[in-house]
CSV table of C-alpha atoms in Angstrom, one decimal:
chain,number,residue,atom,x,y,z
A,1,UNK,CA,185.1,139.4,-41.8
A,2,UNK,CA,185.4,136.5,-43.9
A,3,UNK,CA,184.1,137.9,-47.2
A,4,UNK,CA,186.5,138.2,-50.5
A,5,UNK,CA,186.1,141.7,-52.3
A,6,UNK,CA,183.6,142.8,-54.4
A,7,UNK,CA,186.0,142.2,-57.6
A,8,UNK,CA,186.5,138.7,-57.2
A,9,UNK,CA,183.9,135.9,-56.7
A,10,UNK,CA,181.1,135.7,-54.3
A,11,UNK,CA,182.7,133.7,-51.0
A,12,UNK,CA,179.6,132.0,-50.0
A,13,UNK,CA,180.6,129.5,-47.1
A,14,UNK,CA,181.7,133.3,-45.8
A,15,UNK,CA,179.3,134.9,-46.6
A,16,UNK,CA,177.1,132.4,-44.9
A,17,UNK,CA,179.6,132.4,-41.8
A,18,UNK,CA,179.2,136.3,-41.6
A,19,UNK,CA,175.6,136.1,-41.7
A,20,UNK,CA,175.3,133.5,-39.3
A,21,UNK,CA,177.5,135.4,-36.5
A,22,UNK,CA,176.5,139.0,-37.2
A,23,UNK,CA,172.9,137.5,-36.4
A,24,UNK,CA,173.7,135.7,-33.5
A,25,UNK,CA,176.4,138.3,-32.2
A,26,UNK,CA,172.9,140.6,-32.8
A,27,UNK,CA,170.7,138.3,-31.2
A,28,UNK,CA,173.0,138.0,-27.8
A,29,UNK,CA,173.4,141.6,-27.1
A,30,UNK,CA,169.7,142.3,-28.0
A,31,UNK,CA,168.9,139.9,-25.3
A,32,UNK,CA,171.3,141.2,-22.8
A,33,UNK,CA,169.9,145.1,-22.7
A,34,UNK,CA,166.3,143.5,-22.6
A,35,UNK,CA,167.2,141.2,-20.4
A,36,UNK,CA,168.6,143.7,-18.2
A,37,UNK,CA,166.1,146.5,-18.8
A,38,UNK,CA,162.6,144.6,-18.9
A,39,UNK,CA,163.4,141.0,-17.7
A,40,UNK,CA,162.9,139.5,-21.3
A,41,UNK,CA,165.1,138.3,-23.9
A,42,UNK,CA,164.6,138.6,-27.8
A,43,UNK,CA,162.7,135.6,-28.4
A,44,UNK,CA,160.0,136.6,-25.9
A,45,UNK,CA,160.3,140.3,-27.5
A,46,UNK,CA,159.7,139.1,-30.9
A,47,UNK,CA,156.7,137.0,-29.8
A,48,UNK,CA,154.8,139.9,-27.8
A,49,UNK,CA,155.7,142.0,-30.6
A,50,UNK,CA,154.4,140.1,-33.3
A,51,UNK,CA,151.2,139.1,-31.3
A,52,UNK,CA,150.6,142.9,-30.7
A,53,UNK,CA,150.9,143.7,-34.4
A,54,UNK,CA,148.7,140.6,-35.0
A,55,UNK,CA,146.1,140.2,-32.1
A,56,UNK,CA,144.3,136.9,-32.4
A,57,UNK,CA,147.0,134.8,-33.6
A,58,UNK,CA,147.3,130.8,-33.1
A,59,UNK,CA,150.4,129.2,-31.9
A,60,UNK,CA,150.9,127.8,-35.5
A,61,UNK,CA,151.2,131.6,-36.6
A,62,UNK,CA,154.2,132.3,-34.4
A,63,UNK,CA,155.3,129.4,-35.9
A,64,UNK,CA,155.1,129.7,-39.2
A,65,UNK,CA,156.3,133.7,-38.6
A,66,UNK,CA,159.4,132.7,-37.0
A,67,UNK,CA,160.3,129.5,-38.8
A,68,UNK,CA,160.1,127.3,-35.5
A,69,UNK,CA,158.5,124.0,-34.5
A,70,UNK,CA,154.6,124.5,-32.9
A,71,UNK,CA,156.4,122.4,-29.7
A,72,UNK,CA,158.8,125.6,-29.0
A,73,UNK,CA,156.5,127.8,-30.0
A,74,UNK,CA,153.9,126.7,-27.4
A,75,UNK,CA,156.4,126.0,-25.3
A,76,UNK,CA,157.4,129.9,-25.5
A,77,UNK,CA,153.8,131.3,-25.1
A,78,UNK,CA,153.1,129.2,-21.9
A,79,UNK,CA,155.9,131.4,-20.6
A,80,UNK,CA,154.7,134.3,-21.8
A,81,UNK,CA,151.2,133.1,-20.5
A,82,UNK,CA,152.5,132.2,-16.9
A,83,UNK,CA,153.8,136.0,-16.7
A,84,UNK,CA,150.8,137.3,-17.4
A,85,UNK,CA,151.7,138.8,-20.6
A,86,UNK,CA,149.9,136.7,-22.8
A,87,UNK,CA,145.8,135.3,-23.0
A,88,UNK,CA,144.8,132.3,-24.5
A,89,UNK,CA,141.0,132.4,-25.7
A,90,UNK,CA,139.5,129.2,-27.0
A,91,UNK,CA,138.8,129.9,-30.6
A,92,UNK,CA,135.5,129.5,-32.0
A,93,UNK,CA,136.3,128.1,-35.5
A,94,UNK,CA,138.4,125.4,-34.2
A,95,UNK,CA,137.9,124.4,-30.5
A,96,UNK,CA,141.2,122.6,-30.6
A,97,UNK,CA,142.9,125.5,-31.5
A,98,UNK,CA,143.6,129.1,-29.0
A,99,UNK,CA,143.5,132.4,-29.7
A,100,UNK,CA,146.3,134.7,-28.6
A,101,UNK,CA,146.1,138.3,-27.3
A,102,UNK,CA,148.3,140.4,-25.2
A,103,UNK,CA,147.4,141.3,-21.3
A,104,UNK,CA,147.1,145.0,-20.8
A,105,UNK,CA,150.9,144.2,-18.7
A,106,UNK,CA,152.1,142.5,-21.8
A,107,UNK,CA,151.5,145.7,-24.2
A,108,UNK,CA,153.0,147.8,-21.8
A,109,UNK,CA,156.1,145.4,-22.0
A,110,UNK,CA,156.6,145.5,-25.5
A,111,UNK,CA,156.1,149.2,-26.0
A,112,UNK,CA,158.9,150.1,-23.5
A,113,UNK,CA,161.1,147.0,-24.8
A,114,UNK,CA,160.2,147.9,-28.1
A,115,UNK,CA,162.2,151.3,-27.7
A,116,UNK,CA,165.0,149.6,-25.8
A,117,UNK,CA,165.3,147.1,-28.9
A,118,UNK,CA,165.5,150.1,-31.8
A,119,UNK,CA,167.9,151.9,-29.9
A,120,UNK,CA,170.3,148.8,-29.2
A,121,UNK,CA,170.0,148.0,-33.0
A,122,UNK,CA,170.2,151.2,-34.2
A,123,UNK,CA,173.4,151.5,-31.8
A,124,UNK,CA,174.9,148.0,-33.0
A,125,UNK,CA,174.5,148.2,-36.8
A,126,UNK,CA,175.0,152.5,-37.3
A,127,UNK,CA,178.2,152.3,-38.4
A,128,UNK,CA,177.6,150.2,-41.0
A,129,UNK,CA,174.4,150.3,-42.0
A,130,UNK,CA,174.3,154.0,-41.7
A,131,UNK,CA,176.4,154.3,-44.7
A,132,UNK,CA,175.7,154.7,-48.1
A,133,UNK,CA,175.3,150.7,-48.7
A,134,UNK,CA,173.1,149.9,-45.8
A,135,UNK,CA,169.9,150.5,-47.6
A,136,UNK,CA,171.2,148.2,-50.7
A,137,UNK,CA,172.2,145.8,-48.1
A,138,UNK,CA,168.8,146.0,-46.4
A,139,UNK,CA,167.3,145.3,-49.6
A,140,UNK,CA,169.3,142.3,-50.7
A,141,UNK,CA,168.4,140.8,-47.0
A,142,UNK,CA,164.6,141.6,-47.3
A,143,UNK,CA,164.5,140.1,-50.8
A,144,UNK,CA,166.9,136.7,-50.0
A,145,UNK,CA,164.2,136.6,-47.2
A,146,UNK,CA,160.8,136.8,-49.3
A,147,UNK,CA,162.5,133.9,-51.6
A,148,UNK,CA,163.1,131.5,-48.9
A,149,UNK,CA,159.5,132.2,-47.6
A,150,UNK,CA,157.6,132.0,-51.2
A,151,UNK,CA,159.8,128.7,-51.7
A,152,UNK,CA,159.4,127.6,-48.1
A,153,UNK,CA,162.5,127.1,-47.3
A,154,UNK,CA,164.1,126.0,-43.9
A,155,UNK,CA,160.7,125.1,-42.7
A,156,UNK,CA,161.1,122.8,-39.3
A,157,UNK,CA,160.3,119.6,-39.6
A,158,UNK,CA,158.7,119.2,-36.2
């Protein structure tokens, strides 16, 4: 780990550097056991998951949810789409726009992913965060997270 003690100042390129690859080093081994156990991988996960929590959604809500340009996004649902996973309905305040909802097939997939993803993570950050400073640590992520939403921060630009 890169980070300096808790007695001296706060390190932040490391800081930013262990954030960056714990996330990522998360990320890749979330999509291998999905990957290997329901033929998805974590983007795909988080898309069925969040449209099952949110039925009804427009591509600009992924979007906006997960920080990415409406290209990638709708890029990403017409793969979701072409599985069978995921409808598009036209939506009948604004005909330009689509209205999302899982298939029957896709809430099936992201129940039984869904368990296969809180296991993996739970596996992957127990040690850690399973100690008396994970909750704190939680915390400080959740609330560093709610700023750079309110402030819209990191927003893509395409």
């Amino acid at each position: 780990m890169a980070s300096k003690s808790s007695r001296g100042p706060l390190d932040l390129p490391g800081f930013f550097a262990d954030l960056v690859r714990c996330e990522t080093r998360l990320y890749n081994a979330l999509n291998d056991r999905l990957r290997e156990r329901h033929g998805i991988v974590t983007s795909q996960f988080e898309f069925l998951r969040f449209l099952r929590d949110h039925p009804g959604s427009r591509v600009a809500d992924l979007a906006t949810e997960f920080a990415i340009g409406i290209g990638a996004t709708s890029k990403g649902v017409d793969r979701l789409e072409k599985r069978a996973w995921v409808i598009r309905r036209t939506n009948p305040s604004d005909r330009r726009s689509s209205l999302l909802d899982l298939t029957a097939a896709g809430r099936q997939l992201v129940e039984a992913a869904e368990t296969t993803f809180s296991n993996t993570l739970a596996e992957l950050t127990a040690d850690v965060l399973g100690g008396p400073s994970g909750p704190a640590a939680a915390q400080i992520f959740s609330e560093l997270r709610s700023v750079l939403e309110r402030d819209q921060i990191g927003l893509p630009t395409g």
